[in-house]
Coordinates of C-alpha atoms in Angstrom, one line a residue:
M1 CA 22.7 4.7 -3.9
T2 CA 21.9 6.5 -7.1
R3 CA 19.2 9.1 -7.0
V4 CA 17.2 9.4 -10.2
I5 CA 15.4 12.7 -10.4
S6 CA 13.1 13.9 -13.2
V7 CA 12.8 17.7 -13.7
V8 CA 9.3 18.6 -14.8
S9 CA 7.4 21.9 -15.3
G10 CA 4.0 21.2 -16.8
K11 CA 4.6 23.7 -19.6
G12 CA 7.4 24.9 -21.8
G13 CA 9.3 28.2 -21.6
V14 CA 10.0 28.3 -17.9
G15 CA 13.7 27.4 -18.2
K16 CA 13.4 23.7 -17.1
T17 CA 16.3 22.5 -19.4
T18 CA 18.5 25.4 -18.3
M19 CA 17.8 24.5 -14.7
T20 CA 18.5 20.7 -15.3
S21 CA 21.8 21.3 -17.0
N22 CA 23.1 23.9 -14.5
L23 CA 21.9 21.9 -11.5
G24 CA 23.7 18.9 -12.8
V25 CA 27.0 20.8 -13.3
A26 CA 26.6 22.5 -9.9
L27 CA 26.4 19.1 -8.2
S28 CA 29.3 17.9 -10.2
K29 CA 31.4 20.9 -9.0
Q30 CA 30.3 19.9 -5.4
G31 CA 31.9 16.5 -5.9
E32 CA 29.0 14.4 -7.1
D33 CA 29.1 12.0 -10.0
V34 CA 26.2 13.2 -12.3
V35 CA 24.5 12.0 -15.5
I36 CA 22.1 14.3 -17.3
I37 CA 19.6 12.6 -19.7
D38 CA 17.5 14.3 -22.3
G39 CA 14.1 12.8 -21.8
N40 CA 12.4 15.2 -24.3
F41 CA 12.3 13.1 -27.5
S42 CA 10.0 15.5 -29.3
G43 CA 12.1 18.6 -28.6
A44 CA 15.6 17.4 -27.5
N45 CA 18.0 20.2 -26.7
I46 CA 20.2 19.3 -23.7
A47 CA 23.1 18.7 -26.1
Q48 CA 22.7 22.3 -27.4
H49 CA 23.0 23.7 -23.8
F50 CA 26.4 22.0 -23.6
G51 CA 27.6 22.9 -27.1
M52 CA 27.7 19.3 -28.2
G53 CA 25.9 19.7 -31.5
F54 CA 24.8 16.6 -33.5
Q55 CA 25.6 13.2 -32.0
D56 CA 26.2 10.0 -34.0
V57 CA 24.6 7.9 -31.3
S58 CA 21.8 9.1 -29.1
L59 CA 19.4 7.8 -26.4
N60 CA 16.9 7.1 -29.2
D61 CA 19.3 4.5 -30.6
V62 CA 19.7 2.9 -27.2
M63 CA 16.0 2.7 -26.6
E64 CA 15.4 1.1 -30.0
G65 CA 18.1 -1.5 -29.2
D66 CA 20.5 -0.2 -31.9
A67 CA 23.3 0.8 -29.6
Y68 CA 24.7 0.3 -26.1
I69 CA 24.2 3.1 -23.6
T70 CA 28.0 3.5 -23.3
Q71 CA 28.1 4.5 -27.0
A72 CA 25.6 7.3 -26.5
L73 CA 27.1 8.7 -23.2
A74 CA 29.5 11.7 -23.5
K75 CA 31.7 13.2 -20.8
H76 CA 31.6 17.0 -20.8
P77 CA 34.6 19.1 -19.7
E78 CA 32.5 20.5 -16.8
G79 CA 32.5 17.0 -15.2
V80 CA 29.0 15.7 -16.0
S81 CA 28.1 12.9 -18.3
I82 CA 25.5 13.7 -21.0
L83 CA 23.1 11.2 -22.6
P84 CA 21.5 13.2 -25.4
A85 CA 18.4 12.5 -27.4
S86 CA 18.3 13.0 -31.1
I87 CA 17.2 16.4 -32.4
L88 CA 16.4 14.8 -35.8
E89 CA 14.2 12.0 -34.6
F90 CA 11.0 13.0 -32.8
D91 CA 9.8 9.6 -31.7
A92 CA 11.1 6.9 -29.5
D93 CA 9.6 4.2 -27.4
S94 CA 9.6 6.2 -24.2
E95 CA 8.5 3.3 -22.1
N96 CA 12.0 1.8 -22.5
L97 CA 13.5 4.8 -20.7
K98 CA 13.4 3.2 -17.3
H99 CA 15.1 0.0 -18.6
A100 CA 17.8 2.1 -20.2
L101 CA 18.8 3.5 -16.8
I102 CA 19.7 0.2 -15.2
D103 CA 23.3 0.4 -16.2
F104 CA 23.7 3.6 -14.1
L105 CA 22.1 2.5 -10.9
G106 CA 24.7 2.1 -8.2
D107 CA 27.4 3.6 -10.3
K108 CA 26.4 7.3 -10.3
D109 CA 25.4 9.6 -7.5
Y110 CA 22.7 11.5 -9.4
V111 CA 20.8 10.9 -12.7
F112 CA 18.8 13.9 -13.9
I113 CA 16.1 13.4 -16.5
D114 CA 15.1 16.6 -18.4
A115 CA 11.4 15.8 -19.1
A116 CA 9.4 17.1 -21.9
A117 CA 7.0 20.0 -21.4
G118 CA 3.4 19.2 -20.5
V119 CA 2.1 16.0 -18.9
G120 CA 2.0 13.6 -21.9
E121 CA 3.5 10.2 -22.5
E122 CA 7.1 11.4 -22.5
V123 CA 6.7 13.1 -19.2
E124 CA 5.0 10.0 -17.7
A125 CA 8.0 7.9 -18.9
A126 CA 10.5 10.3 -17.3
V127 CA 8.6 10.3 -14.0
E128 CA 8.2 6.5 -14.1
A129 CA 11.9 6.1 -14.6
S130 CA 12.7 8.3 -11.6
D131 CA 12.5 8.0 -7.9
E132 CA 12.0 11.8 -7.2
V133 CA 10.6 14.7 -9.0
L134 CA 11.7 18.4 -9.0
L135 CA 9.2 21.0 -10.1
V136 CA 10.3 24.1 -12.0
S137 CA 8.1 27.2 -12.7
K138 CA 8.2 30.9 -13.2
P139 CA 6.4 33.0 -10.5
E140 CA 3.5 33.5 -12.9
L141 CA 0.0 32.1 -12.6
P142 CA -0.2 30.2 -15.9
A143 CA 3.1 28.5 -15.3
L144 CA 2.2 27.7 -11.7
T145 CA -1.2 26.1 -12.6
N146 CA 0.6 23.9 -15.2
A147 CA 3.1 22.9 -12.5
L148 CA 0.1 21.7 -10.5
G149 CA -0.7 19.3 -13.3
A150 CA 2.9 18.0 -13.2
K151 CA 2.7 17.6 -9.4
K152 CA -0.6 15.7 -9.8
L153 CA 1.1 13.3 -12.2
A154 CA 4.0 12.7 -9.8
E155 CA 1.6 12.0 -7.0
E156 CA -0.5 9.6 -9.1
M157 CA 2.7 7.7 -9.9
E158 CA 3.7 7.8 -6.2
R159 CA 7.0 9.7 -6.6
D160 CA 8.6 11.8 -4.0
I161 CA 8.5 15.6 -4.8
L162 CA 11.7 17.4 -3.8
G163 CA 10.0 20.8 -4.0
L164 CA 9.6 23.7 -6.4
V165 CA 12.3 25.9 -8.0
L166 CA 11.2 29.3 -9.1
N167 CA 13.1 30.4 -12.2
E168 CA 13.5 33.7 -14.0
V169 CA 12.5 35.6 -10.9
R170 CA 12.5 39.4 -11.5
G171 CA 11.2 40.7 -8.2
E172 CA 8.4 42.6 -9.8
K173 CA 5.1 43.4 -8.2
S174 CA 3.3 41.5 -11.0
E175 CA 4.8 38.2 -9.9
V176 CA 2.9 35.9 -7.6
K177 CA 4.2 36.2 -4.0
Q178 CA 6.1 33.4 -2.5
E179 CA 3.6 32.7 0.2
D180 CA 0.8 32.6 -2.3
I181 CA 2.8 30.2 -4.5
E182 CA 3.4 27.8 -1.6
E183 CA -0.3 27.9 -0.7
L184 CA -1.3 27.2 -4.3
V185 CA 1.2 24.4 -5.1
Q186 CA 1.4 23.0 -1.6
E187 CA 5.1 22.4 -2.0
K188 CA 8.1 24.1 -0.5
I189 CA 10.1 26.5 -2.6
I190 CA 13.7 25.2 -2.5
G191 CA 15.2 27.9 -4.7
E192 CA 14.6 31.2 -6.5
V193 CA 16.8 31.7 -9.5
P194 CA 16.9 35.3 -10.8
D195 CA 16.2 36.3 -14.4
H196 CA 19.7 37.5 -15.4
K197 CA 21.7 38.5 -18.4
H198 CA 24.4 36.0 -17.5
V199 CA 21.9 33.1 -18.2
R200 CA 21.2 34.4 -21.7
E201 CA 24.9 34.9 -22.3
A202 CA 25.6 31.4 -21.3
I203 CA 22.9 29.9 -23.5
A204 CA 24.3 31.9 -26.4
L205 CA 27.7 30.5 -25.6
R206 CA 26.3 27.0 -25.3
K207 CA 27.7 26.5 -21.8
P208 CA 26.2 26.3 -18.3
V209 CA 26.0 29.6 -16.5
V210 CA 27.6 28.1 -13.4
A211 CA 30.7 27.6 -15.6
H212 CA 30.3 30.9 -17.5
K213 CA 29.9 33.1 -14.5
P214 CA 30.6 30.9 -11.4
K215 CA 30.6 33.7 -8.9
S216 CA 27.5 35.5 -10.1
K217 CA 24.2 35.8 -8.2
V218 CA 22.4 33.4 -10.5
S219 CA 25.2 30.7 -10.2
H220 CA 25.1 31.0 -6.5
A221 CA 21.3 30.6 -6.5
I222 CA 21.7 27.4 -8.5
H223 CA 24.3 26.0 -6.2
D224 CA 22.0 26.7 -3.3
V225 CA 19.3 24.5 -5.0
A226 CA 22.0 21.8 -5.4
H227 CA 22.7 21.9 -1.7
R228 CA 19.1 21.7 -0.8
V229 CA 18.6 18.7 -3.2
K230 CA 21.4 17.0 -1.2
G231 CA 19.6 17.8 2.0
E232 CA 22.1 20.5 3.1
E233 CA 21.8 24.1 4.0
P234 CA 23.4 26.4 1.5
P235 CA 26.5 28.4 2.6
Q236 CA 26.1 31.8 4.1
R237 CA 27.6 34.6 1.9
G238 CA 29.1 37.7 3.3
L239 CA 28.5 41.4 2.7
S240 CA 31.2 41.6 0.1
T241 CA 29.5 39.0 -2.1
K242 CA 26.1 40.9 -1.8
I243 CA 27.9 44.1 -2.8
R244 CA 29.3 42.4 -5.8
Y245 CA 25.8 41.3 -6.8
K246 CA 24.6 44.9 -6.6
I247 CA 27.5 46.1 -8.8
E248 CA 26.8 43.4 -11.3
D249 CA 23.1 44.4 -11.5
L250 CA 24.0 48.1 -11.9
S251 CA 26.5 47.2 -14.7
L252 CA 23.8 45.4 -16.6

């Protein structure tokens, strides 16, 4: 059975698209058949995270009835299939998104929809097209309060919430503490992904960080989220791995 998951944040700038692209690749590396869909028609950039550039056929064309979904789908070398939206067209009938997914159901293990920022019509369409919702936020109060808005939308649409992923975690005293976050959002934190130079390097190289630095602390954190999405406990890592993390951090 295909699991369709929309990734939402309530605001921009929290690394939602980075999380979506890397989570999809992590699951693919764990043996799952994954499609990643750009559901952000007003600010499409999933293709840029995978170094795909401009596409002749996009999800916009599919939703307008001008192309078949197989014409817009692209297989990436990292194993995931990408369904990009156009970066040159800022409007699409987002209500058709759910209908566009029918061809995938039963064929893929996971379909991830990278929703737009905020809680507008595009986000509603992404949530409507999905069965489950994954919340992404930074451990900062403005981002967390906006995540509450995204959670409310998911609840109003009666979608299951997988939990909250904290992104760009620095471990600073100014960040909201984990227990306070869970009390505020009333959702379980299923992952904490550190703010790391490797992520910025990977974005500049236009490739997922789990492919750029597969053994780094940030890549392991994303793989841990992937395991929890599957309902599994992440693997335990030994002292040598933790020492390597420390050396990486010192070298930065």
